[in-house]
């Protein structure tokens, strides 16, 4: 099957935070476009990267970030993102519904783990799902919640509040 040789006109179209301004010099033999990001930055992006959503910003979103998620305002302490710990979101690829709890088929057990400061901590394997969930919740309390309380007391927001007084 042969691909169409007709060049698309993407000028004025939006892809994530990018608005296509004009055609640019080809990149690697592929059609590319000069785009302006909502943050004011510019980038030259290949057509395929725009249309598939692989490139949604000038780079201000960071690698793999979803459109509309600006990573520049996130607070990192020792490799841990404070805002992500607070949100306690469940990843899309999670199959158990509980972060850090997954089924290990080879052991026929539920495994509980937690990531903190760039390291994965294994909390054990359990026959019952509820036991794995309890282990994960204990891990969250001991690591994440303690960290968030300390950050709230001593982190940048506490310093800003003291400076405003």
mmCIF file of C-alpha atoms in Angstrom:
data_model
loop_
_atom_site.group_PDB
_atom_site.id
_atom_site.type_symbol
_atom_site.label_atom_id
_atom_site.label_comp_id
_atom_site.label_asym_id
_atom_site.label_seq_id
_atom_site.Cartn_x
_atom_site.Cartn_y
_atom_site.Cartn_z
ATOM 1 C CA UNK A 1 0.000 0.000 0.000
ATOM 2 C CA UNK A 2 1.364 3.386 -0.985
ATOM 3 C CA UNK A 3 1.009 6.529 1.134
ATOM 4 C CA UNK A 4 -0.527 9.697 -0.268
ATOM 5 C CA UNK A 5 1.967 12.269 -1.546
ATOM 6 C CA UNK A 6 -0.500 15.128 -1.040
ATOM 7 C CA UNK A 7 0.838 17.624 1.513
ATOM 8 C CA UNK A 8 -1.652 18.510 4.232
ATOM 9 C CA UNK A 9 -2.250 22.149 5.135
ATOM 10 C CA UNK A 10 -2.233 22.323 8.929
ATOM 11 C CA UNK A 11 -1.810 26.107 9.250
ATOM 12 C CA UNK A 12 -4.066 27.474 11.980
ATOM 13 C CA UNK A 13 -4.914 24.066 13.441
ATOM 14 C CA UNK A 14 -4.377 23.301 17.151
ATOM 15 C CA UNK A 15 -2.752 20.176 18.566
ATOM 16 C CA UNK A 16 -2.624 20.160 22.360
ATOM 17 C CA UNK A 17 -1.061 23.509 23.307
ATOM 18 C CA UNK A 18 0.411 24.040 19.813
ATOM 19 C CA UNK A 19 -0.993 26.186 17.016
ATOM 20 C CA UNK A 20 0.512 25.593 13.563
ATOM 21 C CA UNK A 21 1.962 28.828 12.133
ATOM 22 C CA UNK A 22 3.615 27.779 8.867
ATOM 23 C CA UNK A 23 5.393 25.009 7.018
ATOM 24 C CA UNK A 24 8.989 24.467 8.109
ATOM 25 C CA UNK A 25 11.958 22.737 6.538
ATOM 26 C CA UNK A 26 11.486 18.951 6.460
ATOM 27 C CA UNK A 27 12.843 16.970 9.382
ATOM 28 C CA UNK A 28 14.382 13.627 8.432
ATOM 29 C CA UNK A 29 12.649 13.716 5.048
ATOM 30 C CA UNK A 30 9.256 14.259 6.700
ATOM 31 C CA UNK A 31 7.016 17.323 6.504
ATOM 32 C CA UNK A 32 7.365 19.614 9.503
ATOM 33 C CA UNK A 33 5.585 22.698 10.812
ATOM 34 C CA UNK A 34 6.603 25.719 12.885
ATOM 35 C CA UNK A 35 4.194 25.917 15.821
ATOM 36 C CA UNK A 36 3.574 28.363 18.657
ATOM 37 C CA UNK A 37 2.819 26.989 22.107
ATOM 38 C CA UNK A 38 0.318 28.541 24.535
ATOM 39 C CA UNK A 39 3.281 29.338 26.809
ATOM 40 C CA UNK A 40 4.799 31.506 24.032
ATOM 41 C CA UNK A 41 7.524 29.076 22.974
ATOM 42 C CA UNK A 42 7.940 27.788 19.432
ATOM 43 C CA UNK A 43 8.814 24.382 18.056
ATOM 44 C CA UNK A 44 9.273 22.668 14.707
ATOM 45 C CA UNK A 45 7.274 19.445 14.723
ATOM 46 C CA UNK A 46 6.732 16.683 12.150
ATOM 47 C CA UNK A 47 3.177 16.187 10.883
ATOM 48 C CA UNK A 48 2.906 12.663 12.277
ATOM 49 C CA UNK A 49 3.940 13.773 15.791
ATOM 50 C CA UNK A 50 1.271 16.485 15.762
ATOM 51 C CA UNK A 51 -1.552 14.357 14.395
ATOM 52 C CA UNK A 52 -0.904 11.382 16.712
ATOM 53 C CA UNK A 53 -0.628 13.599 19.811
ATOM 54 C CA UNK A 54 2.958 12.565 20.555
ATOM 55 C CA UNK A 55 3.974 16.235 20.603
ATOM 56 C CA UNK A 56 1.500 18.510 22.365
ATOM 57 C CA UNK A 57 3.716 21.420 23.431
ATOM 58 C CA UNK A 58 7.031 23.156 22.796
ATOM 59 C CA UNK A 59 8.476 20.992 25.570
ATOM 60 C CA UNK A 60 6.956 22.862 28.505
ATOM 61 C CA UNK A 61 4.702 19.891 29.298
ATOM 62 C CA UNK A 62 7.621 17.526 29.694
ATOM 63 C CA UNK A 63 7.997 14.077 28.134
ATOM 64 C CA UNK A 64 4.817 12.005 28.042
ATOM 65 C CA UNK A 65 2.643 14.607 29.747
ATOM 66 C CA UNK A 66 -1.003 14.838 28.803
ATOM 67 C CA UNK A 67 -2.147 17.940 26.928
ATOM 68 C CA UNK A 68 -3.184 20.667 29.346
ATOM 69 C CA UNK A 69 -0.856 19.466 32.108
ATOM 70 C CA UNK A 70 1.896 22.017 32.684
ATOM 71 C CA UNK A 71 4.770 20.376 34.561
ATOM 72 C CA UNK A 72 6.713 23.611 35.101
ATOM 73 C CA UNK A 73 4.734 24.501 38.247
ATOM 74 C CA UNK A 74 5.253 21.168 40.037
ATOM 75 C CA UNK A 75 7.269 20.952 43.237
ATOM 76 C CA UNK A 76 9.904 18.205 43.475
ATOM 77 C CA UNK A 77 11.668 17.298 46.717
ATOM 78 C CA UNK A 78 14.299 14.539 46.568
ATOM 79 C CA UNK A 79 12.792 13.258 43.323
ATOM 80 C CA UNK A 80 9.247 13.200 44.727
ATOM 81 C CA UNK A 81 6.484 15.340 43.201
ATOM 82 C CA UNK A 82 4.465 16.882 46.030
ATOM 83 C CA UNK A 83 1.383 17.597 43.888
ATOM 84 C CA UNK A 84 1.224 14.039 42.561
ATOM 85 C CA UNK A 85 1.383 12.594 46.090
ATOM 86 C CA UNK A 86 -1.444 14.897 47.164
ATOM 87 C CA UNK A 87 -3.625 13.913 44.192
ATOM 88 C CA UNK A 88 -3.415 10.148 44.926
ATOM 89 C CA UNK A 89 -4.518 9.339 41.390
ATOM 90 C CA UNK A 90 -4.799 5.848 39.980
ATOM 91 C CA UNK A 91 -2.798 5.277 36.795
ATOM 92 C CA UNK A 92 -4.664 4.314 33.636
ATOM 93 C CA UNK A 93 -2.843 0.989 33.383
ATOM 94 C CA UNK A 94 -3.769 -0.013 36.941
ATOM 95 C CA UNK A 95 -5.866 -3.186 36.928
ATOM 96 C CA UNK A 96 -6.677 -3.514 40.635
ATOM 97 C CA UNK A 97 -8.105 -0.025 41.180
ATOM 98 C CA UNK A 98 -5.682 0.595 44.045
ATOM 99 C CA UNK A 99 -2.303 2.262 43.372
ATOM 100 C CA UNK A 100 0.595 -0.038 44.217
ATOM 101 C CA UNK A 101 -1.460 -3.233 44.354
ATOM 102 C CA UNK A 102 -1.154 -5.756 41.538
ATOM 103 C CA UNK A 103 -1.730 -9.459 40.906
ATOM 104 C CA UNK A 104 1.353 -11.672 40.538
ATOM 105 C CA UNK A 105 0.114 -14.645 38.547
ATOM 106 C CA UNK A 106 3.268 -16.721 39.050
ATOM 107 C CA UNK A 107 2.810 -16.581 42.841
ATOM 108 C CA UNK A 108 -0.992 -16.449 42.812
ATOM 109 C CA UNK A 109 -0.742 -13.536 45.253
ATOM 110 C CA UNK A 110 -1.530 -9.830 45.464
ATOM 111 C CA UNK A 111 1.627 -7.716 45.720
ATOM 112 C CA UNK A 112 1.728 -4.373 47.525
ATOM 113 C CA UNK A 113 4.430 -1.804 46.797
ATOM 114 C CA UNK A 114 4.965 1.927 47.019
ATOM 115 C CA UNK A 115 7.362 4.334 45.318
ATOM 116 C CA UNK A 116 8.913 7.137 47.296
ATOM 117 C CA UNK A 117 11.919 9.370 46.629
ATOM 118 C CA UNK A 118 12.847 7.404 43.525
ATOM 119 C CA UNK A 119 12.811 3.972 45.180
ATOM 120 C CA UNK A 120 10.254 1.178 45.073
ATOM 121 C CA UNK A 121 9.469 -0.338 48.459
ATOM 122 C CA UNK A 122 7.928 -3.827 48.425
ATOM 123 C CA UNK A 123 5.343 -4.233 51.162
ATOM 124 C CA UNK A 124 4.716 -7.929 50.724
ATOM 125 C CA UNK A 125 2.643 -10.510 48.837
ATOM 126 C CA UNK A 126 -0.770 -11.478 50.143
ATOM 127 C CA UNK A 127 -3.293 -14.171 49.404
ATOM 128 C CA UNK A 128 -6.193 -11.759 50.027
ATOM 129 C CA UNK A 129 -6.663 -8.538 48.068
ATOM 130 C CA UNK A 130 -7.843 -6.690 51.201
ATOM 131 C CA UNK A 131 -4.592 -7.540 53.014
ATOM 132 C CA UNK A 132 -2.538 -6.089 50.152
ATOM 133 C CA UNK A 133 -4.693 -2.937 50.178
ATOM 134 C CA UNK A 134 -4.165 -2.559 53.954
ATOM 135 C CA UNK A 135 -0.409 -2.918 53.508
ATOM 136 C CA UNK A 136 -0.429 -0.270 50.776
ATOM 137 C CA UNK A 137 -2.496 2.126 52.924
ATOM 138 C CA UNK A 138 -0.035 1.649 55.828
ATOM 139 C CA UNK A 139 2.829 2.398 53.429
ATOM 140 C CA UNK A 140 1.070 5.552 52.202
ATOM 141 C CA UNK A 141 0.566 6.728 55.786
ATOM 142 C CA UNK A 142 4.166 6.001 56.815
ATOM 143 C CA UNK A 143 5.852 7.435 53.710
ATOM 144 C CA UNK A 144 3.605 9.706 51.631
ATOM 145 C CA UNK A 145 1.338 11.223 54.277
ATOM 146 C CA UNK A 146 4.185 11.834 56.739
ATOM 147 C CA UNK A 147 6.190 13.494 53.968
ATOM 148 C CA UNK A 148 3.221 15.689 52.958
ATOM 149 C CA UNK A 149 2.616 16.803 56.565
ATOM 150 C CA UNK A 150 6.293 17.713 56.961
ATOM 151 C CA UNK A 151 6.297 19.507 53.612
ATOM 152 C CA UNK A 152 3.203 21.512 54.603
ATOM 153 C CA UNK A 153 4.864 22.522 57.855
ATOM 154 C CA UNK A 154 8.321 23.331 56.480
ATOM 155 C CA UNK A 155 8.001 23.529 52.671
ATOM 156 C CA UNK A 156 7.899 26.549 50.343
ATOM 157 C CA UNK A 157 4.209 27.309 50.959
ATOM 158 C CA UNK A 158 4.862 27.617 54.719
ATOM 159 C CA UNK A 159 7.759 29.989 54.007
ATOM 160 C CA UNK A 160 5.542 32.079 51.685
ATOM 161 C CA UNK A 161 2.825 32.248 54.352
ATOM 162 C CA UNK A 162 5.342 33.401 56.988
ATOM 163 C CA UNK A 163 6.720 36.049 54.610
ATOM 164 C CA UNK A 164 3.202 37.405 53.956
ATOM 165 C CA UNK A 165 2.587 37.981 57.700
#
